[in-house]
Coordinates of C-alpha atoms and ligand atoms in Angstrom, one line a residue:
M236 CA 11.8 10.7 -15.8
T237 CA 11.6 14.0 -17.8
H238 CA 11.6 16.4 -14.6
N239 CA 14.3 18.8 -13.6
S240 CA 13.9 17.9 -9.7
S241 CA 12.2 14.8 -8.1
V242 CA 11.8 13.4 -5.7
I243 CA 11.8 9.0 -5.7
I244 CA 10.0 7.1 -2.9
L245 CA 12.0 3.2 -2.9
D246 CA 9.0 1.7 -1.8
Y247 CA 10.0 -1.3 1.3
G248 CA 5.8 -1.8 1.0
S249 CA 3.6 0.1 3.1
Q250 CA 0.1 0.8 2.6
Y251 CA 1.0 4.5 2.9
T252 CA 3.9 5.0 0.1
Q253 CA 0.9 6.0 -2.4
L254 CA 0.2 8.2 -0.1
I255 CA 3.4 9.8 0.4
A256 CA 4.0 10.6 -3.8
R257 CA 0.3 12.1 -3.9
R258 CA 2.2 14.1 -0.4
V259 CA 5.1 15.6 -2.1
R260 CA 3.3 15.7 -5.2
E261 CA 0.7 18.3 -3.6
A262 CA 3.5 20.1 -2.5
G263 CA 4.3 21.2 -6.3
V264 CA 7.2 18.1 -6.8
Y265 CA 6.9 15.9 -9.0
S266 CA 7.4 12.0 -7.3
E267 CA 7.9 8.7 -8.5
I268 CA 7.8 5.2 -6.9
H269 CA 10.3 2.8 -7.1
P270 CA 10.8 -0.6 -5.6
C271 CA 13.2 -0.9 -2.8
T272 CA 14.9 -3.3 -4.5
I273 CA 16.2 -1.3 -7.4
S274 CA 19.8 -1.1 -7.9
A275 CA 22.5 2.0 -6.3
T276 CA 23.6 2.5 -10.2
E277 CA 19.6 1.8 -11.3
L278 CA 18.9 5.2 -8.8
K279 CA 21.7 7.0 -9.6
A280 CA 20.6 7.6 -13.0
F281 CA 17.4 9.0 -12.4
S282 CA 19.5 11.9 -10.6
P283 CA 16.8 11.9 -7.7
S284 CA 16.8 15.3 -6.5
A285 CA 16.0 13.6 -3.0
L286 CA 15.0 10.1 -1.8
I287 CA 11.9 9.4 0.9
L288 CA 12.5 5.9 2.4
S289 CA 8.7 4.8 3.5
G290 CA 7.4 2.4 5.8
G291 CA 7.1 -1.2 5.6
P292 CA 5.8 -4.5 7.1
A293 CA 9.2 -5.9 7.7
S294 CA 11.7 -6.2 11.2
V295 CA 15.0 -4.6 9.8
S296 CA 16.7 -8.4 12.2
A297 CA 14.9 -10.7 9.7
A298 CA 17.2 -12.3 7.5
D299 CA 15.1 -11.7 4.8
A300 CA 14.6 -8.1 5.6
P301 CA 14.4 -5.1 2.3
G302 CA 17.9 -3.2 2.7
L303 CA 19.4 -0.4 1.6
A304 CA 23.3 0.4 -0.3
P305 CA 25.0 2.2 2.4
E306 CA 26.2 4.3 -0.9
I307 CA 23.4 5.7 -1.0
L308 CA 23.4 7.5 2.0
T309 CA 27.1 9.0 0.9
W310 CA 25.8 10.3 -2.6
G311 CA 25.1 14.0 -0.6
V312 CA 21.2 13.2 -2.0
P313 CA 18.8 14.2 1.1
V314 CA 17.1 11.5 2.3
L315 CA 14.2 10.6 4.7
G316 CA 13.3 7.4 6.7
I317 CA 9.9 7.0 7.5
C318 CA 9.3 4.2 10.1
Y319 CA 10.7 1.3 8.9
G320 CA 13.3 4.0 6.5
M321 CA 13.7 4.9 10.0
Q322 CA 15.0 1.7 11.0
L323 CA 17.0 0.6 7.6
M324 CA 19.0 4.0 8.3
A325 CA 19.6 3.4 11.5
S326 CA 20.7 0.2 11.5
T327 CA 22.5 0.8 8.0
E328 CA 24.6 3.8 9.4
G329 CA 25.4 1.7 12.9
G330 CA 22.6 2.4 15.4
Q331 CA 20.3 0.5 17.4
V332 CA 16.9 -1.3 16.2
V333 CA 15.2 -3.5 18.9
P334 CA 11.7 -5.1 18.8
A335 CA 9.5 -3.0 20.3
Q336 CA 7.3 -4.3 23.9
D337 CA 4.1 -4.3 21.5
R338 CA 3.8 -2.7 18.6
E339 CA 2.8 0.7 19.2
Y340 CA -0.6 1.4 16.6
G341 CA -2.4 4.8 16.1
R342 CA -2.1 8.2 17.9
A343 CA 1.0 9.2 20.2
E344 CA 2.6 12.6 21.0
L345 CA 5.4 14.1 19.8
F346 CA 8.0 15.6 22.4
I347 CA 10.3 17.9 20.3
S348 CA 13.9 17.9 21.9
Q349 CA 15.6 19.8 20.1
D350 CA 15.1 22.7 17.1
C351 CA 15.8 21.9 13.4
A352 CA 14.4 22.6 9.7
L353 CA 11.9 19.9 9.6
W354 CA 10.1 21.3 12.8
N355 CA 9.4 25.5 11.4
G356 CA 6.3 26.6 11.3
I357 CA 4.9 23.3 13.1
S358 CA 1.7 24.3 15.8
R359 CA 3.1 23.3 19.0
T360 CA 6.5 21.5 20.2
D361 CA 5.1 19.6 22.8
G362 CA 2.1 16.8 22.0
L363 CA 2.2 17.0 18.8
K364 CA 0.0 14.5 17.6
V365 CA 1.5 12.0 15.3
W366 CA 0.5 8.8 13.8
M367 CA 2.4 5.2 14.9
S368 CA 2.4 2.1 13.3
H369 CA 5.8 0.1 14.0
G370 CA 7.0 -3.1 15.7
D371 CA 10.7 -1.7 15.7
K372 CA 12.5 1.3 17.2
V373 CA 15.6 2.6 17.2
I374 CA 17.3 2.8 20.8
A375 CA 20.6 4.3 19.7
T376 CA 21.1 6.7 16.6
P377 CA 24.4 6.1 14.7
P378 CA 27.7 7.5 15.3
G379 CA 26.9 11.1 13.7
F380 CA 22.4 11.4 14.5
A381 CA 20.9 13.7 17.0
V382 CA 17.7 12.9 18.5
L383 CA 15.0 14.9 17.8
A384 CA 12.2 14.4 19.5
R385 CA 10.5 11.5 21.4
T386 CA 7.3 9.9 22.2
S387 CA 6.4 8.4 25.8
R388 CA 7.3 5.3 24.4
V389 CA 10.1 5.8 22.2
A390 CA 13.0 8.0 23.3
V391 CA 14.0 8.3 19.0
A392 CA 11.0 9.4 17.5
A393 CA 13.1 11.3 15.0
M394 CA 17.2 11.4 14.2
A395 CA 19.3 13.8 12.0
D396 CA 22.7 13.6 10.8
V397 CA 21.7 17.5 9.6
E398 CA 25.5 17.9 8.1
R399 CA 24.5 14.6 5.3
K400 CA 20.5 15.6 5.1
L401 CA 19.7 12.2 6.6
Y402 CA 16.1 12.7 8.2
A403 CA 14.7 10.0 9.2
L404 CA 11.0 9.6 11.8
Q405 CA 9.4 7.0 13.4
F406 CA 6.6 8.0 12.8
H407 CA 4.0 8.9 9.8
P408 CA 3.9 12.8 8.3
E409 CA 1.5 11.2 5.0
V410 CA -1.8 10.5 7.5
V411 CA -4.0 12.9 8.0
H412 CA -4.1 12.2 11.4
T413 CA -0.2 13.7 12.0
E414 CA -0.8 17.1 12.7
D415 CA 0.8 19.2 10.9
G416 CA 2.7 16.3 8.8
D417 CA 2.4 18.7 5.1
V418 CA 5.0 21.5 7.3
I419 CA 7.1 18.4 8.3
L420 CA 7.0 16.8 4.2
R421 CA 7.0 20.5 3.1
N422 CA 9.9 21.2 5.0
F423 CA 12.0 18.0 4.2
L424 CA 11.2 19.4 0.9
F425 CA 12.3 23.1 0.2
R426 CA 14.3 23.8 3.6
I427 CA 15.7 20.7 3.9
A428 CA 16.3 19.8 0.4
G429 CA 16.1 22.8 -1.1
L430 CA 13.6 22.0 -3.6
K431 CA 10.9 24.2 -5.3
P432 CA 7.2 24.2 -5.8
T433 CA 7.0 24.0 -9.7
W434 CA 5.2 20.8 -10.6
N435 CA 1.9 21.9 -11.3
M436 CA -0.5 20.9 -14.2
A437 CA -0.5 23.4 -16.1
A438 CA 3.6 23.0 -16.5
F439 CA 2.8 19.0 -17.0
L440 CA 0.4 19.4 -19.6
E441 CA 3.1 21.4 -21.6
E442 CA 6.3 20.0 -21.1
N443 CA 4.1 16.4 -22.5
V444 CA 2.6 17.8 -25.5
T445 CA 6.1 18.8 -26.6
A446 CA 7.4 15.8 -25.5
L447 CA 4.5 13.9 -27.5
S448 CA 5.4 16.1 -30.6
R449 CA 9.1 15.6 -30.9
K450 CA 8.8 11.6 -30.3
L451 CA 5.9 11.3 -32.7
G452 CA 8.0 12.7 -35.8
K453 CA 6.9 14.5 -38.7
Q454 CA 4.5 11.0 -40.1
D455 CA 3.2 9.2 -37.1
Q456 CA -0.6 8.2 -38.1
V457 CA -1.2 7.4 -34.1
I458 CA -5.2 5.6 -32.9
C459 CA -7.0 6.8 -29.9
A460 CA -9.9 5.0 -28.3
L461 CA -12.6 7.6 -26.9
S462 CA -15.0 6.2 -23.8
G463 CA -16.8 10.0 -23.3
G464 CA -14.7 9.1 -19.6
V465 CA -12.1 12.1 -18.3
D466 CA -8.9 9.6 -19.2
S467 CA -9.1 9.1 -22.1
T468 CA -10.7 12.1 -23.7
V469 CA -7.8 14.3 -21.4
V470 CA -5.3 11.6 -23.7
A471 CA -7.0 12.9 -27.1
L472 CA -6.6 16.2 -26.3
M473 CA -3.2 16.1 -25.5
L474 CA -2.3 13.9 -28.9
H475 CA -4.3 16.4 -31.1
K476 CA -2.0 19.1 -28.9
A477 CA 1.3 17.2 -30.3
I478 CA 0.1 16.3 -34.0
G479 CA -3.6 17.5 -35.2
G480 CA -4.8 16.1 -37.6
R481 CA -1.9 11.9 -37.1
L482 CA -4.7 11.6 -34.3
H483 CA -7.1 9.1 -35.1
C484 CA -10.1 8.8 -32.1
V485 CA -12.6 6.2 -32.8
L486 CA -15.9 6.5 -30.4
V487 CA -17.7 3.1 -30.4
D488 CA -21.6 3.1 -29.9
T489 CA -21.6 -0.3 -28.6
G490 CA -25.7 -0.2 -28.0
L491 CA -24.7 -0.9 -24.3
L492 CA -24.0 3.5 -23.5
R493 CA -26.1 5.3 -21.0
L494 CA -28.7 8.0 -22.8
N495 CA -27.6 10.5 -25.7
E496 CA -24.1 9.9 -23.8
G497 CA -22.0 9.1 -27.5
E498 CA -23.7 11.5 -29.2
E499 CA -23.4 13.9 -26.2
I500 CA -19.9 13.6 -26.0
V501 CA -18.8 13.2 -30.0
A502 CA -21.4 16.9 -30.5
Y503 CA -18.9 18.7 -28.1
L504 CA -15.9 17.3 -29.0
R505 CA -16.4 17.8 -32.7
Q506 CA -17.8 21.5 -31.7
H507 CA -15.4 22.6 -29.5
F508 CA -12.3 20.7 -31.1
E509 CA -11.3 19.8 -34.5
L510 CA -10.7 16.0 -33.8
N511 CA -10.8 13.7 -36.2
L512 CA -13.4 11.8 -34.4
N513 CA -15.1 8.5 -35.9
Y514 CA -18.5 7.4 -34.2
V515 CA -18.6 4.2 -35.2
Q516 CA -22.4 2.7 -35.1
A517 CA -22.0 -0.7 -33.7
Q518 CA -25.5 -1.2 -31.4
D519 CA -26.5 -4.5 -33.5
L520 CA -23.1 -6.3 -33.8
F521 CA -22.7 -5.7 -30.1
L522 CA -26.5 -6.9 -28.9
S523 CA -26.5 -10.1 -31.4
R524 CA -23.7 -11.1 -30.1
L525 CA -25.0 -10.7 -26.4
R526 CA -28.6 -12.0 -27.1
G527 CA -29.3 -15.2 -24.9
V528 CA -25.9 -14.5 -23.0
V529 CA -27.0 -14.2 -19.0
D530 CA -23.8 -14.8 -17.5
P531 CA -21.5 -12.1 -16.0
E532 CA -17.9 -12.7 -17.5
Q533 CA -19.3 -14.4 -20.9
K534 CA -20.8 -10.5 -21.3
R535 CA -17.6 -9.2 -20.4
K536 CA -16.2 -11.4 -22.6
I537 CA -18.5 -11.3 -26.0
I538 CA -17.9 -6.9 -25.3
G539 CA -14.5 -6.9 -24.7
H540 CA -14.2 -9.5 -27.7
T541 CA -16.4 -7.6 -29.9
F542 CA -15.1 -4.1 -29.7
I543 CA -11.1 -4.9 -30.2
E544 CA -13.1 -6.3 -33.7
V545 CA -14.3 -3.3 -34.2
F546 CA -11.9 -0.9 -33.2
E547 CA -9.3 -3.3 -35.4
Q548 CA -11.4 -2.9 -38.5
E549 CA -11.1 1.0 -37.7
A550 CA -7.7 0.3 -37.1
R551 CA -7.0 -1.3 -40.5
K552 CA -8.8 2.0 -42.2
I553 CA -5.8 4.3 -41.0
P554 CA -2.8 3.5 -43.4
G555 CA 0.1 3.6 -41.8
I556 CA -1.0 4.0 -38.3
K557 CA 2.1 3.2 -35.8
Y558 CA 0.7 4.2 -32.3
L559 CA -2.5 3.7 -29.9
A560 CA -2.9 5.9 -27.1
Q561 CA -4.8 4.7 -23.7
G562 CA -5.5 6.6 -20.8
T563 CA -3.3 4.4 -18.0
L564 CA -3.4 5.9 -15.0
Y565 CA -0.4 6.0 -12.3
P566 CA -1.8 2.8 -10.2
D567 CA -2.2 1.2 -12.5
V568 CA 1.5 1.1 -13.4
I569 CA 2.6 1.0 -9.8
E570 CA 4.2 -2.3 -8.6
S571 CA 2.3 -3.5 -5.6
V572 CA 4.1 -5.0 -3.1
S573 CA 6.7 -4.0 -4.3
F574 CA 9.0 -4.9 -1.7
K575 CA 9.0 -8.1 -2.8
G576 CA 10.8 -7.2 -5.5
P577 CA 10.2 -7.2 -9.6
S578 CA 8.7 -10.3 -9.2
A579 CA 6.1 -9.5 -7.7
V580 CA 2.7 -9.2 -9.0
I581 CA 2.1 -6.0 -11.6
K582 CA -1.2 -4.7 -12.3
S583 CA -2.0 -5.5 -15.5
H584 CA -2.7 -2.9 -17.7
H585 CA -6.2 -2.3 -19.4
N586 CA -5.3 -1.8 -22.9
V587 CA -7.1 -2.6 -25.5
G588 CA -6.8 -5.9 -24.5
G589 CA -4.5 -7.7 -26.8
L590 CA -4.5 -4.6 -30.2
P591 CA -1.0 -3.3 -29.1
E592 CA 0.3 -7.4 -30.1
K593 CA -1.5 -8.5 -33.0
M594 CA -1.1 -5.2 -34.8
N595 CA 2.4 -4.1 -34.1
L596 CA 1.4 -1.3 -33.0
E597 CA 3.6 0.6 -30.1
L598 CA 1.5 1.9 -26.8
I599 CA 1.0 6.1 -25.9
E600 CA 0.4 6.5 -22.6
P601 CA 0.4 9.9 -21.5
L602 CA -0.8 10.0 -18.4
R603 CA 0.1 7.0 -16.8
E604 CA 2.7 9.2 -14.4
L605 CA -0.7 11.1 -12.9
F606 CA -3.2 9.8 -10.3
K607 CA -6.9 10.7 -10.9
D608 CA -7.5 13.8 -9.7
E609 CA -4.9 15.1 -11.5
V610 CA -6.1 13.8 -15.2
R611 CA -9.1 16.0 -13.7
K612 CA -6.4 19.5 -13.0
V613 CA -5.4 18.7 -16.3
A614 CA -8.9 18.4 -17.8
L615 CA -9.5 21.8 -16.2
E616 CA -6.4 22.8 -18.5
L617 CA -7.6 22.0 -21.2
G618 CA -10.9 24.1 -20.7
L619 CA -13.0 20.3 -20.7
P620 CA -16.1 20.8 -19.3
D621 CA -17.8 20.2 -16.1
F622 CA -20.1 16.9 -17.3
I623 CA -16.4 15.1 -18.2
V624 CA -14.0 16.4 -15.8
W625 CA -16.2 15.4 -12.9
R626 CA -17.9 12.3 -14.8
H627 CA -18.6 9.0 -12.8
P628 CA -17.0 5.7 -13.4
F629 CA -18.0 3.9 -15.5
P630 CA -17.0 -0.1 -16.2
G631 CA -16.2 -0.8 -20.0
P632 CA -19.2 -3.9 -20.1
A633 CA -20.7 -0.3 -20.0
L634 CA -24.9 -1.1 -18.9
A635 CA -24.7 -4.9 -20.0
I636 CA -23.4 -5.7 -16.8
R637 CA -25.8 -3.0 -14.9
V638 CA -29.1 -5.0 -16.5
L639 CA -28.8 -8.5 -15.4
G640 CA -30.1 -11.0 -17.1
E641 CA -30.8 -11.4 -20.5
V642 CA -29.1 -8.0 -22.7
T643 CA -31.9 -6.9 -24.4
R644 CA -32.4 -3.8 -26.6
E645 CA -36.6 -3.2 -25.1
R646 CA -34.1 -3.7 -21.3
L647 CA -31.9 -1.6 -21.9
D648 CA -33.7 1.7 -22.8
I649 CA -35.5 0.9 -19.4
L650 CA -32.9 1.1 -17.7
R651 CA -31.3 4.2 -20.3
Q652 CA -34.3 5.6 -18.5
A653 CA -34.2 4.6 -14.7
D654 CA -30.4 5.8 -14.9
K655 CA -30.6 9.1 -16.2
I656 CA -33.5 10.2 -13.9
V657 CA -30.8 8.7 -10.8
H658 CA -28.4 11.3 -13.1
N659 CA -30.5 13.7 -12.9
E660 CA -32.0 13.9 -9.1
L661 CA -28.2 13.4 -7.8
M662 CA -27.4 16.6 -10.0
A663 CA -30.1 18.8 -8.9
S664 CA -29.7 18.3 -5.5
G665 CA -25.5 18.9 -5.9
W666 CA -24.5 14.9 -4.2
Y667 CA -23.9 14.0 -7.7
A668 CA -20.3 15.2 -7.3
K669 CA -20.5 14.2 -3.5
V670 CA -20.4 10.5 -4.4
W671 CA -18.2 8.1 -5.5
Q672 CA -20.8 6.5 -8.7
G673 CA -24.1 6.4 -8.3
F674 CA -26.3 4.2 -10.9
A675 CA -29.6 2.6 -11.4
V676 CA -28.9 -1.4 -12.2
L677 CA -32.4 -3.3 -13.8
L678 CA -33.1 -6.8 -11.6
P679 CA -33.9 -10.2 -13.3
L680 CA -37.6 -9.9 -12.1
K681 CA -40.7 -9.3 -12.0
T682 CA -43.2 -8.3 -8.8
V683 CA -46.6 -7.8 -8.7
G684 CA -47.5 -3.6 -8.2
V685 CA -51.2 -2.1 -8.7
M686 CA -51.6 1.1 -10.7
G687 CA -55.0 2.9 -10.3
D688 CA -56.9 0.1 -10.3
E689 CA -55.1 -1.9 -12.0
R690 CA -52.9 -5.0 -10.6
T691 CA -49.3 -4.4 -12.5
Y692 CA -46.5 -7.2 -12.7
E693 CA -43.3 -5.2 -13.7
H694 CA -39.3 -4.5 -13.4
V695 CA -37.8 -3.4 -10.5
I696 CA -35.0 -0.9 -10.7
A697 CA -32.3 -0.7 -7.5
L698 CA -30.4 2.2 -6.8
R699 CA -26.5 1.6 -6.3
I700 CA -25.2 5.2 -5.2
V701 CA -21.8 4.7 -3.4
D702 CA -18.7 6.1 -1.2
S703 CA -15.8 5.3 -2.5
V704 CA -11.5 7.0 -2.8
D705 CA -10.0 4.3 -5.1
A706 CA -13.3 2.1 -5.9
M707 CA -11.2 -1.3 -3.5
T708 CA -13.4 -0.7 -0.4
A709 CA -16.9 1.4 -0.8
D710 CA -19.8 2.2 1.7
W711 CA -23.1 2.7 0.5
S712 CA -24.3 6.3 0.0
R713 CA -26.2 8.2 2.7
V714 CA -28.2 9.7 0.6
P715 CA -31.2 12.2 2.4
S716 CA -34.6 10.3 1.9
E717 CA -36.3 13.2 0.2
I718 CA -33.9 13.0 -2.5
L719 CA -34.1 8.6 -3.1
A720 CA -38.1 9.3 -3.0
K721 CA -37.5 12.2 -5.6
M722 CA -36.3 9.0 -7.2
S723 CA -38.3 6.5 -6.7
N724 CA -41.4 8.4 -7.9
R725 CA -39.6 9.2 -10.5
I726 CA -39.0 6.1 -11.9
I727 CA -42.2 4.4 -11.7
N728 CA -44.1 7.4 -12.9
E729 CA -42.0 8.3 -15.5
V730 CA -40.6 4.6 -17.0
R731 CA -43.4 2.3 -18.7
G732 CA -42.9 -1.2 -17.0
V733 CA -41.2 -0.8 -13.7
N734 CA -43.6 -0.8 -10.5
R735 CA -41.0 -0.8 -7.9
V736 CA -37.7 1.2 -6.9
V737 CA -35.0 -1.1 -4.1
L738 CA -32.2 0.8 -2.4
D739 CA -29.0 -0.7 -2.4
I740 CA -27.5 -1.0 1.2
S741 CA -24.7 -2.9 1.1
S742 CA -20.5 -2.4 1.1
K743 CA -17.9 -3.4 -0.6
P744 CA -16.7 -6.4 0.8
P745 CA -18.4 -7.9 1.3
S746 CA -20.5 -7.1 -2.1
T747 CA -19.5 -4.9 -5.3
I748 CA -19.6 -1.3 -6.4
E749 CA -21.5 -3.1 -9.7
W750 CA -23.9 -6.4 -9.0
E751 CA -22.2 -8.1 -12.0
Ligands
XMP1008 P1 -16.2 -3.1 -8.6 O1 -18.0 -3.6 -9.2 O2 -15.4 -4.8 -9.1 O3 -16.2 -2.3 -9.2 O4 -16.7 -3.3 -7.0 C1 -15.0 -1.6 -8.5 C2 -14.8 -0.3 -10.0 O5 -14.8 -0.4 -11.0 C3 -15.3 -0.2 -12.2 N1 -16.1 -1.6 -12.6 C4 -14.9 -1.9 -14.5 N2 -14.4 -1.3 -14.3 N3 -14.4 -2.5 -16.5 C5 -13.7 -1.2 -16.2 O6 -13.3 -0.4 -16.8 C6 -14.8 -3.2 -16.1 O7 -15.4 -4.0 -16.5 C7 -15.5 -3.1 -14.3 N4 -15.9 -3.5 -13.9 C8 -16.4 -2.9 -13.4 C9 -17.1 0.1 -11.7 O8 -17.6 0.7 -12.2 C10 -16.2 0.6 -10.4 O9 -16.5 2.0 -10.6

């Protein structure tokens, strides 16, 4: 952690832990999540400016309940316990926690019984709407703690030892359903912990570019795979600022990209930045390897292996290459369900599969502290245009998993044209920015139609347009029918070989966003 002041969130397994980190960052304070199993010594080494104990599904009375080293509460570092974090603070300090009669879940009204800095500027002290989700409850505060608020069902809905800056809330201030939740969190950060809102993307950029140029010395050469998406472009531009011509970017035209996609991004980057950029033409290789392949998993494997092969060839051409830069984001890094401890699964990183080990390259991941929307803010700081900043996510195997069945040049061309129309109509109607992803899929079947007086027997295009916040779940977007009609008419009239367009109205789960 390179930041002057930062908040560490100890994760006890709440579904809201990431949300706490985001809210703190939105307030302008850097925050990091660490598993609750971190030792007090390790934690101290970070010199956190404040701590937040997250919620979690456990009960403090359970034998294997995740705990809190009591010494942490003696450091003088301000601590905010939320939900399970509150119960843990209470039991660690000698208060009494018991199972609630029944699990309280949902809205509650908060009645404030004692004024304190936490409540500064909230809109009401009687009946503040808060979000609860708990099984246990605190029935007696520890010595030195005062009750700050209650609800109709819990006598201790908030408590504090103001002197020692230990605060705790039974409700979740991080969720939008809690009225003035952001005010309460900011009060903890600014009024209680005395932090300053200095974390922003301009500061991030400056700090990290300097750190990169220091780390990379005067000789080191770095290679970076560009995809045309916002993450890899931001990584490349940060490194370019740090080491200039010692950054070597590679963009591979796999023949599976969208219409003119590679050309547009290369032209833009070459025109605006003096990037060392190698646009590698490998369409024939990819298409020959994919010939006759219809199984989605096999397609993915072939594309992944071929990509590594091409990228490795390019990397070997650069003498003294030492580092591989890539756009790993924070959600990829965080240990999920970390209250179970370090043995819990860590999400695998999407690096250029196995290449770093094979070529003995060290990884550089300048975005590993950031969420996607923060990367977009950095992109704006770097002056990148909207078409890169707001580009929809695009899968690694590209159009190969949207051409269902065999991937041929002819079928890719049909899909590319249809996809361009979907893209253009989403843009023209202002819907591009409203949806998570919108694209066309070429189905592996033909249907009968009639054009003029002639019977046709041609391809079917499906429209897949979805809303999502993180791609884990998604719902089909309710795009107005006039826009869908325009897409359908244009595709059937303008794309030779298509005589039918259908709309995908399935949610994820049980479907997925992509069709393969
Ligand atoms: P699914 O289809 O699993 O997609 O609902 C979720 C999100 O991930 C993208 N996606 C991929 N991204 N490599 C990637 O880098 C892949 O193999 C891949 N498959 C799906 C998809 O576009 C959506 O945003």
